[in-house]
Tab-separated table of N, CA, C and O in Angstrom:
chain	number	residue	atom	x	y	z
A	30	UNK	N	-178.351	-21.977	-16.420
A	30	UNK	CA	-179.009	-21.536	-15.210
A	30	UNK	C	-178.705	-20.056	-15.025
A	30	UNK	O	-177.554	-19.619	-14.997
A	31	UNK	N	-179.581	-19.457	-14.926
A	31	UNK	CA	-179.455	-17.820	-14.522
A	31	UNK	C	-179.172	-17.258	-13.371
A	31	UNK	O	-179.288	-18.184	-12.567
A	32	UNK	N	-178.900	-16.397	-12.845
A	32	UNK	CA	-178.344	-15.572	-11.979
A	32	UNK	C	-179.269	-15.520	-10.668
A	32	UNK	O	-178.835	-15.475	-9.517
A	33	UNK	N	-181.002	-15.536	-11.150
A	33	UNK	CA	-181.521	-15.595	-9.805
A	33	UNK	C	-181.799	-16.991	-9.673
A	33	UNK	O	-182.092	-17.364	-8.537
A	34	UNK	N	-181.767	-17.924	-10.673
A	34	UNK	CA	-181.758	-19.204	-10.392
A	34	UNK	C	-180.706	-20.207	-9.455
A	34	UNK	O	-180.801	-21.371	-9.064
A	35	UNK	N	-179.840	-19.323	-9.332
A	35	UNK	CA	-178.487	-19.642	-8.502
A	35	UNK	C	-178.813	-18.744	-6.941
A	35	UNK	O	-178.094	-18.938	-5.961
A	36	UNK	N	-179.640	-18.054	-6.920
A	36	UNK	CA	-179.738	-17.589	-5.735
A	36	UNK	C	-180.764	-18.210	-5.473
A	36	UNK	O	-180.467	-19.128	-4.708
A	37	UNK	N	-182.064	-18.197	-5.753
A	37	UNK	CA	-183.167	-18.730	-5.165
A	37	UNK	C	-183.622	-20.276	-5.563
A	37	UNK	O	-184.697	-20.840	-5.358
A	38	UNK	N	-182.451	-20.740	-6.188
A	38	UNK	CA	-183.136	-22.145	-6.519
A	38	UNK	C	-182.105	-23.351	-7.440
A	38	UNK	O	-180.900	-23.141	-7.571
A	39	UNK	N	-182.645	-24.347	-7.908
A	39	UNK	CA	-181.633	-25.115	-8.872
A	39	UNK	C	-180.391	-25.798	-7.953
A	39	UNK	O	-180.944	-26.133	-6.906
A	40	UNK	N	-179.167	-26.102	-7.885
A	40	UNK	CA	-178.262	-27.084	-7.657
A	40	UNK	C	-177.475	-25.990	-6.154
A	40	UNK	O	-177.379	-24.803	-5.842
A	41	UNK	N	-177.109	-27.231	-5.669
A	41	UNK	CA	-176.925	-26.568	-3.967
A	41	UNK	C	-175.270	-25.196	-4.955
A	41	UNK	O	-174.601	-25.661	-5.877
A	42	UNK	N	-175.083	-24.051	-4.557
A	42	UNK	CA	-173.908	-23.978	-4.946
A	42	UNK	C	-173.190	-22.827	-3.560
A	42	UNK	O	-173.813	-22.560	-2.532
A	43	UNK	N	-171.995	-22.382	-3.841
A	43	UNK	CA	-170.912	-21.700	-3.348
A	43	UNK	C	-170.812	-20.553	-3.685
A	43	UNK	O	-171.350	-20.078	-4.685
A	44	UNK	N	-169.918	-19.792	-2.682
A	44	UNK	CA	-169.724	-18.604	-2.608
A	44	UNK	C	-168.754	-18.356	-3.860
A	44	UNK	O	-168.724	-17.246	-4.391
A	45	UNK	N	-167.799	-19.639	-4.412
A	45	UNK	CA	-167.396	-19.217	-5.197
A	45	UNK	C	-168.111	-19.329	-6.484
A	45	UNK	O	-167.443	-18.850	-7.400
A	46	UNK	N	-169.293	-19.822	-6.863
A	46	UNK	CA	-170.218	-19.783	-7.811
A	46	UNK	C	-170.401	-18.437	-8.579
A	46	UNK	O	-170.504	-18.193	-9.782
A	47	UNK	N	-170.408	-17.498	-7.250
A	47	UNK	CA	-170.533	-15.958	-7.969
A	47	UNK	C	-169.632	-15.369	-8.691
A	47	UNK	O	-168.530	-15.130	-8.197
A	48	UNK	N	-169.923	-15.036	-9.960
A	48	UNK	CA	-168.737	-13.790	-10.200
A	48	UNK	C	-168.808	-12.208	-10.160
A	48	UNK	O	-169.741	-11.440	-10.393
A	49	UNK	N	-167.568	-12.003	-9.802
A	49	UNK	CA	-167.839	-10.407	-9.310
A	49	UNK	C	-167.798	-9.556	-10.634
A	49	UNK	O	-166.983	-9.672	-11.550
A	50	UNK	N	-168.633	-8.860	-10.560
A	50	UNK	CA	-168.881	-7.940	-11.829
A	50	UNK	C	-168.392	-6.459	-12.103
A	50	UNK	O	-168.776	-5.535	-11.386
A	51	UNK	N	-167.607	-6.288	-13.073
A	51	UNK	CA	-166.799	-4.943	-13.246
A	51	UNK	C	-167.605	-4.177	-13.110
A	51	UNK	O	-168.556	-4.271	-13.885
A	52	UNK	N	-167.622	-3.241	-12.248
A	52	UNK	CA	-168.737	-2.005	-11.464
A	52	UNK	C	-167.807	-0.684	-11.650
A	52	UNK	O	-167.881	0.293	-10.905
A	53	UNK	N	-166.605	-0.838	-13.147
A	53	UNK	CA	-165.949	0.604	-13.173
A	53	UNK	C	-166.773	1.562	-13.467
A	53	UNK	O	-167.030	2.593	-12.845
A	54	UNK	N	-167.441	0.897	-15.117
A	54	UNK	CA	-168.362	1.844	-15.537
A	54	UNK	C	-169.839	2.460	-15.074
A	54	UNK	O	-170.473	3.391	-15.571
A	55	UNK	N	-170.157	1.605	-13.944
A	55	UNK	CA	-171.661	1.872	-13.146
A	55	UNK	C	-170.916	2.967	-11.919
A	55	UNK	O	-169.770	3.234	-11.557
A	56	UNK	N	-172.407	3.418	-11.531
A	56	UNK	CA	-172.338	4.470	-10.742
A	56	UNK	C	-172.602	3.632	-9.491
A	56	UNK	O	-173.744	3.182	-9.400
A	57	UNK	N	-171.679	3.326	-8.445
A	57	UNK	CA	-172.361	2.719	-7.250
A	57	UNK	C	-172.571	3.132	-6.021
A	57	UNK	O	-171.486	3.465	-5.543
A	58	UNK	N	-173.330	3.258	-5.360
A	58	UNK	CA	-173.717	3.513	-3.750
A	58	UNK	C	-172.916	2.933	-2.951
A	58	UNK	O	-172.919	1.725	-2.710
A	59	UNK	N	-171.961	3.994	-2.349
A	59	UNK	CA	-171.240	3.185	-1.532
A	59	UNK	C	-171.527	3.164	0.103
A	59	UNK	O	-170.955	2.444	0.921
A	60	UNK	N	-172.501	4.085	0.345
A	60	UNK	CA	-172.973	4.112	1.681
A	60	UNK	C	-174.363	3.223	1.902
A	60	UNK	O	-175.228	3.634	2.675
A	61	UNK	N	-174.487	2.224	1.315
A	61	UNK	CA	-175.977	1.387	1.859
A	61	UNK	C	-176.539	1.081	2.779
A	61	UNK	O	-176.051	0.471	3.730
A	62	UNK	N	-177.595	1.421	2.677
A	62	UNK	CA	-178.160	1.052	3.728
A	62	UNK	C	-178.719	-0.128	4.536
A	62	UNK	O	-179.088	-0.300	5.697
A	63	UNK	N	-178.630	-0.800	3.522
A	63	UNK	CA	-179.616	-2.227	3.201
A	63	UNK	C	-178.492	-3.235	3.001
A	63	UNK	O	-177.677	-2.670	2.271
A	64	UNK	N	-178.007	-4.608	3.337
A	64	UNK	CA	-177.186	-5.350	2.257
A	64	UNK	C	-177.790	-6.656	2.334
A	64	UNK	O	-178.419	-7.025	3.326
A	65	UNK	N	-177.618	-7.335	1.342
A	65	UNK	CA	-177.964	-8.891	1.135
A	65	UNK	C	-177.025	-9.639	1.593
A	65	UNK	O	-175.848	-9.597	1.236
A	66	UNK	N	-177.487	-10.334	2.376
A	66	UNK	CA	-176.129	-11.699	2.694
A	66	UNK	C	-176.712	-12.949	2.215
A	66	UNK	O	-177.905	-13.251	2.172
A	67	UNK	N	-175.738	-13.598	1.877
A	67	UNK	CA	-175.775	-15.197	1.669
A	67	UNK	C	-175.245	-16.036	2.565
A	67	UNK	O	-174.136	-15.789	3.040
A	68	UNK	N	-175.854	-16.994	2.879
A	68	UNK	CA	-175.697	-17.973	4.056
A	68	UNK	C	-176.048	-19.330	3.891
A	68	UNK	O	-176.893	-19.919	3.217
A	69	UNK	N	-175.045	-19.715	4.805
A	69	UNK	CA	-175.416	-21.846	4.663
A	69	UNK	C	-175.647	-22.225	6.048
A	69	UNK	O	-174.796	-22.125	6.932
A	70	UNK	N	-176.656	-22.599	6.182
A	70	UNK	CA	-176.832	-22.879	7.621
A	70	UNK	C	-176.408	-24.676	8.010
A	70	UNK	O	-176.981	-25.710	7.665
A	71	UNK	N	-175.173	-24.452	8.858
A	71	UNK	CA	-174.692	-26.093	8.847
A	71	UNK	C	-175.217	-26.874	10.431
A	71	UNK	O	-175.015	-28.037	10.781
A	72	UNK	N	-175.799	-25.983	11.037
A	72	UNK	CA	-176.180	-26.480	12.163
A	72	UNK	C	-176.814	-24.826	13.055
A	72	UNK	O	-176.662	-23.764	12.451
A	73	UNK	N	-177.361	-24.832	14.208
A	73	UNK	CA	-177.922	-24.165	14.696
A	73	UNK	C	-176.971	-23.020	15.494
A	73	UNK	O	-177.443	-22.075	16.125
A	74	UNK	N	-175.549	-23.301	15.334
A	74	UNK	CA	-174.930	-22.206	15.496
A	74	UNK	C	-174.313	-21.369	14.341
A	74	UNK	O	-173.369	-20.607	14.546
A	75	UNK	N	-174.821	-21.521	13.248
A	75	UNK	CA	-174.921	-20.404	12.293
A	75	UNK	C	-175.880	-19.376	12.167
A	75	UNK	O	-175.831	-18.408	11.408
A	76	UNK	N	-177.190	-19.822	13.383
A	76	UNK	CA	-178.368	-18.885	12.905
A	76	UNK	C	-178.026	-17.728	14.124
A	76	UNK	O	-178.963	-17.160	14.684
A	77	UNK	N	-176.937	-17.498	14.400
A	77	UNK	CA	-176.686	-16.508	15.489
A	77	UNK	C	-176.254	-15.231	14.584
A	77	UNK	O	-176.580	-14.092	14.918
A	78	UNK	N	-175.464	-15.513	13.363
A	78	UNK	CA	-174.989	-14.652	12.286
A	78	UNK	C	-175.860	-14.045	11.450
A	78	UNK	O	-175.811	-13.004	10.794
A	79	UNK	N	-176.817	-15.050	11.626
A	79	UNK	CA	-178.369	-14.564	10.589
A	79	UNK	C	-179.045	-13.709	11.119
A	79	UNK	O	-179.439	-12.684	10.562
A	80	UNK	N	-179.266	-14.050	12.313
A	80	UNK	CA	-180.040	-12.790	13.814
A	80	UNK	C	-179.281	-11.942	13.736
A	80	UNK	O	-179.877	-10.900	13.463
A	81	UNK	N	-178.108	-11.784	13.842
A	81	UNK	CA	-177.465	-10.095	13.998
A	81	UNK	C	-177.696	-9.397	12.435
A	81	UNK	O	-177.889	-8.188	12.311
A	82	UNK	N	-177.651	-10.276	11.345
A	82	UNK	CA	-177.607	-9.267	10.020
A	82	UNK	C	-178.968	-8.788	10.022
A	82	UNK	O	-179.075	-7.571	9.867
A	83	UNK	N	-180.078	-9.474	10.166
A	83	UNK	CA	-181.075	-9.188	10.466
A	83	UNK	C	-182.041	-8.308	11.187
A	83	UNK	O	-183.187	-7.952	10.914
A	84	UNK	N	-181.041	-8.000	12.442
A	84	UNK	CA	-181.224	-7.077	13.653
A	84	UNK	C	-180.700	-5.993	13.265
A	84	UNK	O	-181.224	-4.910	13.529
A	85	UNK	N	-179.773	-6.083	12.694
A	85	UNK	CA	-178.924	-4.717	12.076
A	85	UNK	C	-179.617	-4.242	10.713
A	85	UNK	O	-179.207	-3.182	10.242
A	86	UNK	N	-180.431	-4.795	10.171
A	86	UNK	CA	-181.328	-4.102	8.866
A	86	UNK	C	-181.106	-4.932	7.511
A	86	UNK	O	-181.484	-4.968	6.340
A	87	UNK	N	-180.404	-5.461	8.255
A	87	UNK	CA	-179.853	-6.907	6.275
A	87	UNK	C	-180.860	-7.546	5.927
A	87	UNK	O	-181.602	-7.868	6.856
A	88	UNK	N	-181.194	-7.882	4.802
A	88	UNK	CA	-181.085	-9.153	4.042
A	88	UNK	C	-180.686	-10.329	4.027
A	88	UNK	O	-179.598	-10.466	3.468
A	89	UNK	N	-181.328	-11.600	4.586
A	89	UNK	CA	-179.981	-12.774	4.232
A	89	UNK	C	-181.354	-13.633	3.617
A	89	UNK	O	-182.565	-13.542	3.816
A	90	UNK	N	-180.453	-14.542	2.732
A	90	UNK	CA	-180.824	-15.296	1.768
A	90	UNK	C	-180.149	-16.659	2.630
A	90	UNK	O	-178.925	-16.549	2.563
A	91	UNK	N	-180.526	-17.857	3.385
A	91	UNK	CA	-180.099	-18.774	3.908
A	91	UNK	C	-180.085	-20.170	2.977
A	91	UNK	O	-181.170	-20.505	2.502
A	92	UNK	N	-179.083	-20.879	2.735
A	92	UNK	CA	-179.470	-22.161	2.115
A	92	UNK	C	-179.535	-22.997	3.321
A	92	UNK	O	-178.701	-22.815	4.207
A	93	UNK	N	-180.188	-23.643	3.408
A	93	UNK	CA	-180.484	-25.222	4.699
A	93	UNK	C	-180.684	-26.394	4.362
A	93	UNK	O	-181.336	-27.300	4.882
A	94	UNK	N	-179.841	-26.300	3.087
A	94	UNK	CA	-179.790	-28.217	2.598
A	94	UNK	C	-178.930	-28.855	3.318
A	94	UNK	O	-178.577	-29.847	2.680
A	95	UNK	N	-178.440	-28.800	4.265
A	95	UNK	CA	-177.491	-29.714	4.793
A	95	UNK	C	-178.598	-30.176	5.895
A	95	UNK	O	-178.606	-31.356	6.243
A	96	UNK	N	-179.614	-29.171	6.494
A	96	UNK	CA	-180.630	-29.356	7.623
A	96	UNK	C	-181.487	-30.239	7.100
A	96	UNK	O	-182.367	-30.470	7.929
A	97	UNK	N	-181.647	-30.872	6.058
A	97	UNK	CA	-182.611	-31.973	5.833
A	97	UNK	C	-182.582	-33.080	6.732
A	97	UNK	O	-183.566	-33.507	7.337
A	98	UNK	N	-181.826	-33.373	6.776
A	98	UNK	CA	-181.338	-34.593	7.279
A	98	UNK	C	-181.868	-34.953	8.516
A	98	UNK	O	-182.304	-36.051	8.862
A	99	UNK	N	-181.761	-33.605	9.334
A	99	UNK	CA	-182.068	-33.486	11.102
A	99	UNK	C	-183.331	-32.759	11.126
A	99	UNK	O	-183.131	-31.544	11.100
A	100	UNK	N	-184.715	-33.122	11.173
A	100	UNK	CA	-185.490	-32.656	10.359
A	100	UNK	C	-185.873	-31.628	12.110
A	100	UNK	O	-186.432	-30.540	11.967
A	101	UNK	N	-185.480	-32.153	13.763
A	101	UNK	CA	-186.029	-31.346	14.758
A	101	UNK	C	-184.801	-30.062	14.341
A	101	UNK	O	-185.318	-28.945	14.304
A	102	UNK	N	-183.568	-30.078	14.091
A	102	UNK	CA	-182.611	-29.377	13.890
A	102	UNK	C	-183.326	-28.009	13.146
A	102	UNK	O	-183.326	-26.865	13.602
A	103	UNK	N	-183.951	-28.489	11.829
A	103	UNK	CA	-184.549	-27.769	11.213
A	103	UNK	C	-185.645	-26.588	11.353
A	103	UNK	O	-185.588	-25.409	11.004
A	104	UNK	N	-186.866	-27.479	12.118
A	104	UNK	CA	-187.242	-27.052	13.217
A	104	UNK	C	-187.129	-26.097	13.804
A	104	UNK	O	-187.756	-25.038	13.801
A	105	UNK	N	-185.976	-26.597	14.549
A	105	UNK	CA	-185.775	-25.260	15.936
A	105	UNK	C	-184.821	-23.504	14.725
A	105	UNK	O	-185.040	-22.295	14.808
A	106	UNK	N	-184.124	-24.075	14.064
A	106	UNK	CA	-183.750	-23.288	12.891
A	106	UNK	C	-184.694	-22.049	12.398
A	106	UNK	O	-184.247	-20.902	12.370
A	107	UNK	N	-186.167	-22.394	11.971
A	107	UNK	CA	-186.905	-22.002	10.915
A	107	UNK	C	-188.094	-21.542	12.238
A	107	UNK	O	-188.812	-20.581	11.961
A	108	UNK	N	-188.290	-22.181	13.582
A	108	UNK	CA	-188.876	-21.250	14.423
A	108	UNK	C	-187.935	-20.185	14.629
A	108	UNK	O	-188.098	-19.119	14.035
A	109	UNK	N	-186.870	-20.380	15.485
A	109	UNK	CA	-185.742	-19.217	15.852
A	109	UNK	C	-185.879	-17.957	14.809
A	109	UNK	O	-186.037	-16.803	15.207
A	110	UNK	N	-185.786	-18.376	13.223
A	110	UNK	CA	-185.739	-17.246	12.390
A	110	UNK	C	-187.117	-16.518	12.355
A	110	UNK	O	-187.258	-15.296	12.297
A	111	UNK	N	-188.151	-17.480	12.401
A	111	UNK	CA	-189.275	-17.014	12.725
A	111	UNK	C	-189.599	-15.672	13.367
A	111	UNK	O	-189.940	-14.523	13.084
A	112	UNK	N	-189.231	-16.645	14.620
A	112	UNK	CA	-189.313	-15.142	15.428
A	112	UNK	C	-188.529	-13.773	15.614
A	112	UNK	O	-188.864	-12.729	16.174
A	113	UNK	N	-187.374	-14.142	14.950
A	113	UNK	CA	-186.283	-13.230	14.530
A	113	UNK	C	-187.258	-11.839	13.971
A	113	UNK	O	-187.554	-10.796	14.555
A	114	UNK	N	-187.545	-12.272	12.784
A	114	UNK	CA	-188.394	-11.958	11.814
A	114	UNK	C	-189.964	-11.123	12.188
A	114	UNK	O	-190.607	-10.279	11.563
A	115	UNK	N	-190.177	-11.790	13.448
A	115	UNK	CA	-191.806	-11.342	13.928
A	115	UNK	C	-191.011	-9.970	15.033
A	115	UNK	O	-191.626	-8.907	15.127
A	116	UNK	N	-189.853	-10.119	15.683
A	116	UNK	CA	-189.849	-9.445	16.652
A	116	UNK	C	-189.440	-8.225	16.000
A	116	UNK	O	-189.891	-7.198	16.507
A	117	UNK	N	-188.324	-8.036	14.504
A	117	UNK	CA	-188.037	-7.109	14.260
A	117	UNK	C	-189.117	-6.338	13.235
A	117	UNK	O	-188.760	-5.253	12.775
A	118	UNK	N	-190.021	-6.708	12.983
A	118	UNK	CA	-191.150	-6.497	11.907
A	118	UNK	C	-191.097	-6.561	10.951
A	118	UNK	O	-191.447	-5.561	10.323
A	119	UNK	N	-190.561	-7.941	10.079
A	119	UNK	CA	-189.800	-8.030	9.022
A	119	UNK	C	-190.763	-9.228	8.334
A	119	UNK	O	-191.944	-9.411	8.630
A	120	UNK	N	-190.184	-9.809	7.595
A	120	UNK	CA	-190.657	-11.118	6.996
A	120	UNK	C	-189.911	-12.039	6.700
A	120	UNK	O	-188.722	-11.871	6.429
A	121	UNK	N	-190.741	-13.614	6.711
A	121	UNK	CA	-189.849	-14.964	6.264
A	121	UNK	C	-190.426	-15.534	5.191
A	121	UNK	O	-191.624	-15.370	4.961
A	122	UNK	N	-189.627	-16.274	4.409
A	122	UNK	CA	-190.457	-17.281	3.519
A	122	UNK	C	-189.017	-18.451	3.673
A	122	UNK	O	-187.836	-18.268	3.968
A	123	UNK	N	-189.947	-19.869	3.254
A	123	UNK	CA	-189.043	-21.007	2.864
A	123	UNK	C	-189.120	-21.465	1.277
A	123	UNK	O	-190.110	-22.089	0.893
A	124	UNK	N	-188.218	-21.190	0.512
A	124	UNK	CA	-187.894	-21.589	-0.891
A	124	UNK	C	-188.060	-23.020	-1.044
A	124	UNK	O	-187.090	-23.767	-1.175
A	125	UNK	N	-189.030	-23.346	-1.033
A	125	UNK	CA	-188.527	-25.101	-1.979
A	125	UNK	C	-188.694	-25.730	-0.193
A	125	UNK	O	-189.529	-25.582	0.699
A	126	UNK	N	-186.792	-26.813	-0.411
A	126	UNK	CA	-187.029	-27.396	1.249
A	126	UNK	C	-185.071	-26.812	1.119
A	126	UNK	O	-184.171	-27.420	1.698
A	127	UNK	N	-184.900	-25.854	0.447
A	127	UNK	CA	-183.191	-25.590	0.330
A	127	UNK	C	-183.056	-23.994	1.030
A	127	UNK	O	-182.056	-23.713	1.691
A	128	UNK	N	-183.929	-23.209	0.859
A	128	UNK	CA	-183.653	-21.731	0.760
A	128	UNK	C	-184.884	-20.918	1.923
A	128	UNK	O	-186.090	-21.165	1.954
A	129	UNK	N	-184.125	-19.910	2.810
A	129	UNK	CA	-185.231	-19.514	4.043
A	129	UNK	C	-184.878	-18.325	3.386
A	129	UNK	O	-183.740	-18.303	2.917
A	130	UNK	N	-185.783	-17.049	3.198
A	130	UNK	CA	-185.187	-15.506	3.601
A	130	UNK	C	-185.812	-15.061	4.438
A	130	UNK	O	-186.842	-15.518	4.934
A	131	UNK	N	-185.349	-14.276	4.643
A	131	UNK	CA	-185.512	-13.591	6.233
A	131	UNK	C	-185.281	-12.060	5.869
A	131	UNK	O	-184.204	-11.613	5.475
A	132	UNK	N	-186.137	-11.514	6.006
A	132	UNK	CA	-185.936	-9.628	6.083
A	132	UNK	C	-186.218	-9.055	7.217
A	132	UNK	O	-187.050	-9.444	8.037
A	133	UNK	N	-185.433	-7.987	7.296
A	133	UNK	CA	-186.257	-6.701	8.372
A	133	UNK	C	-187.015	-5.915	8.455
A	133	UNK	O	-187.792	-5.996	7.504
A	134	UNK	N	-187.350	-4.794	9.394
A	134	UNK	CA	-188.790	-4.498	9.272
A	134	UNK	C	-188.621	-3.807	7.739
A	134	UNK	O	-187.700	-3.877	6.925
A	135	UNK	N	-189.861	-3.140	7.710
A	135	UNK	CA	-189.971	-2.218	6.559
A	135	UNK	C	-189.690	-2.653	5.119
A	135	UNK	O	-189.648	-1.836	4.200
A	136	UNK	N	-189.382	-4.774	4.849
A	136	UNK	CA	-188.783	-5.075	4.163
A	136	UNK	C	-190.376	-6.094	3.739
A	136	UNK	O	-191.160	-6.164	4.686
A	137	UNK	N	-190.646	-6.534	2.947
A	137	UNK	CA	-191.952	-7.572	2.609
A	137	UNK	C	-191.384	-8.410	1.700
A	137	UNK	O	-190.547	-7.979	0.907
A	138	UNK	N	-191.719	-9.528	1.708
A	138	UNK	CA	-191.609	-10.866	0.292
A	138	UNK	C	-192.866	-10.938	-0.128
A	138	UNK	O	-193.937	-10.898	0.477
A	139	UNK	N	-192.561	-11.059	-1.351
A	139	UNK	CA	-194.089	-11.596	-2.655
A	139	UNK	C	-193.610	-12.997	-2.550
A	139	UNK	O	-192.585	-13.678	-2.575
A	140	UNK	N	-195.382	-13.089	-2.369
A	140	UNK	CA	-195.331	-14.640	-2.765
A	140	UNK	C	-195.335	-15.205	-4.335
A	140	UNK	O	-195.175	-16.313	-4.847
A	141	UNK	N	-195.553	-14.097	-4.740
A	141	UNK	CA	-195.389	-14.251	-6.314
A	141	UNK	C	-194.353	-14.213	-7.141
A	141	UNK	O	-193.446	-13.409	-6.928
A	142	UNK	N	-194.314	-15.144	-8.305
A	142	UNK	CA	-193.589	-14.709	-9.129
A	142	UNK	C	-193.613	-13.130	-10.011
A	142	UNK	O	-194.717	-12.642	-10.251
A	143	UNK	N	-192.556	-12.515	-10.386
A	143	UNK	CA	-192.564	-11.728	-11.558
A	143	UNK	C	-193.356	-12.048	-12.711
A	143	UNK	O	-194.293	-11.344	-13.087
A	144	UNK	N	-192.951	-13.204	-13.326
A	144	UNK	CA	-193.184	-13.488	-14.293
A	144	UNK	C	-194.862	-13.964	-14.590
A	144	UNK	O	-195.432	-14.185	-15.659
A	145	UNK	N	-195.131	-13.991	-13.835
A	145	UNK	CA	-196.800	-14.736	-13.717
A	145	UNK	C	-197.837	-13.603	-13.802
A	145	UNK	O	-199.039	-13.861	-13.744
C-alpha cells in the first residue's frame, strides 16, 4: 500500500502508521503557510478542532469510520463541516464512507484522479 493510499484510502490506520522522513538533506520551509492535519473524528466534539484548523487556513484530512455506526451523528458532522467550508470559501469532499477533507478559501479539490 502506498503513501497516498494510507492517506486517502485502504485499511482504517494511525498516527503511528506514518514514518517521519530524514529532511537533513532537503531544503525545507520552515515558515508555512498552509499545513495539513490528520484527524479521527470519534464523535461530534472533535469537529470543533477541525473548524479552528480550518478557520486558521489548514488543511485537514478527517477519517469518520468510527461515525458509521451513528449514521444522524454523521450527519450533523458532514453538515457542520459543510458549512465550515461554505462560510470560509473553501471546499469539501467525502472519500469513500471513511475520509471527509475540508479546505480553506483559496484552496479547491479535484474530483479527479491524477492518474486518469
Amino acid at each position: 500500500m502506498g503513501f497516498m493510499d494510507r492517506i486517502l484510502g485502504g485499511k482504517s490506520q494511525t498516527t503511528e502508521d506514518y514514518v517521519e522522513l530524514d529532511l537533513d538533506d532537503v531544503d525545507t520551509q520552515t515558515d508555512a503557510r498552509l499545513q495539513v492535519h490528520i484527524a479521527e473524528i470519534n464523535g461530534q466534539e472533535d469537529v470543533i478542532a477541525i473548524k479552528d484548523a480550518v478557520y486558521d487556513g489548514d488543511i485537514v484530512i478527517a477519517d469518520i469510520t468510527r461515525l458509521r455506526i451513528e449514521d444522524r451523528t454523521t450527519e450533523h458532522v458532514i453538515d457542520e463541516l459543510r458549512q465550515t467550508a461554505k462560510e470560509v470559501g473553501g471546499d469539501i469532499v467525502q472519500k469513500g464512507d471513511d475520509q471527509i477533507i475540508v479546505t480553506p478559501s483559496g484552496v479547491g479539490i479535484s474530483r479527479e484522479k491524477l492518474n486518469r
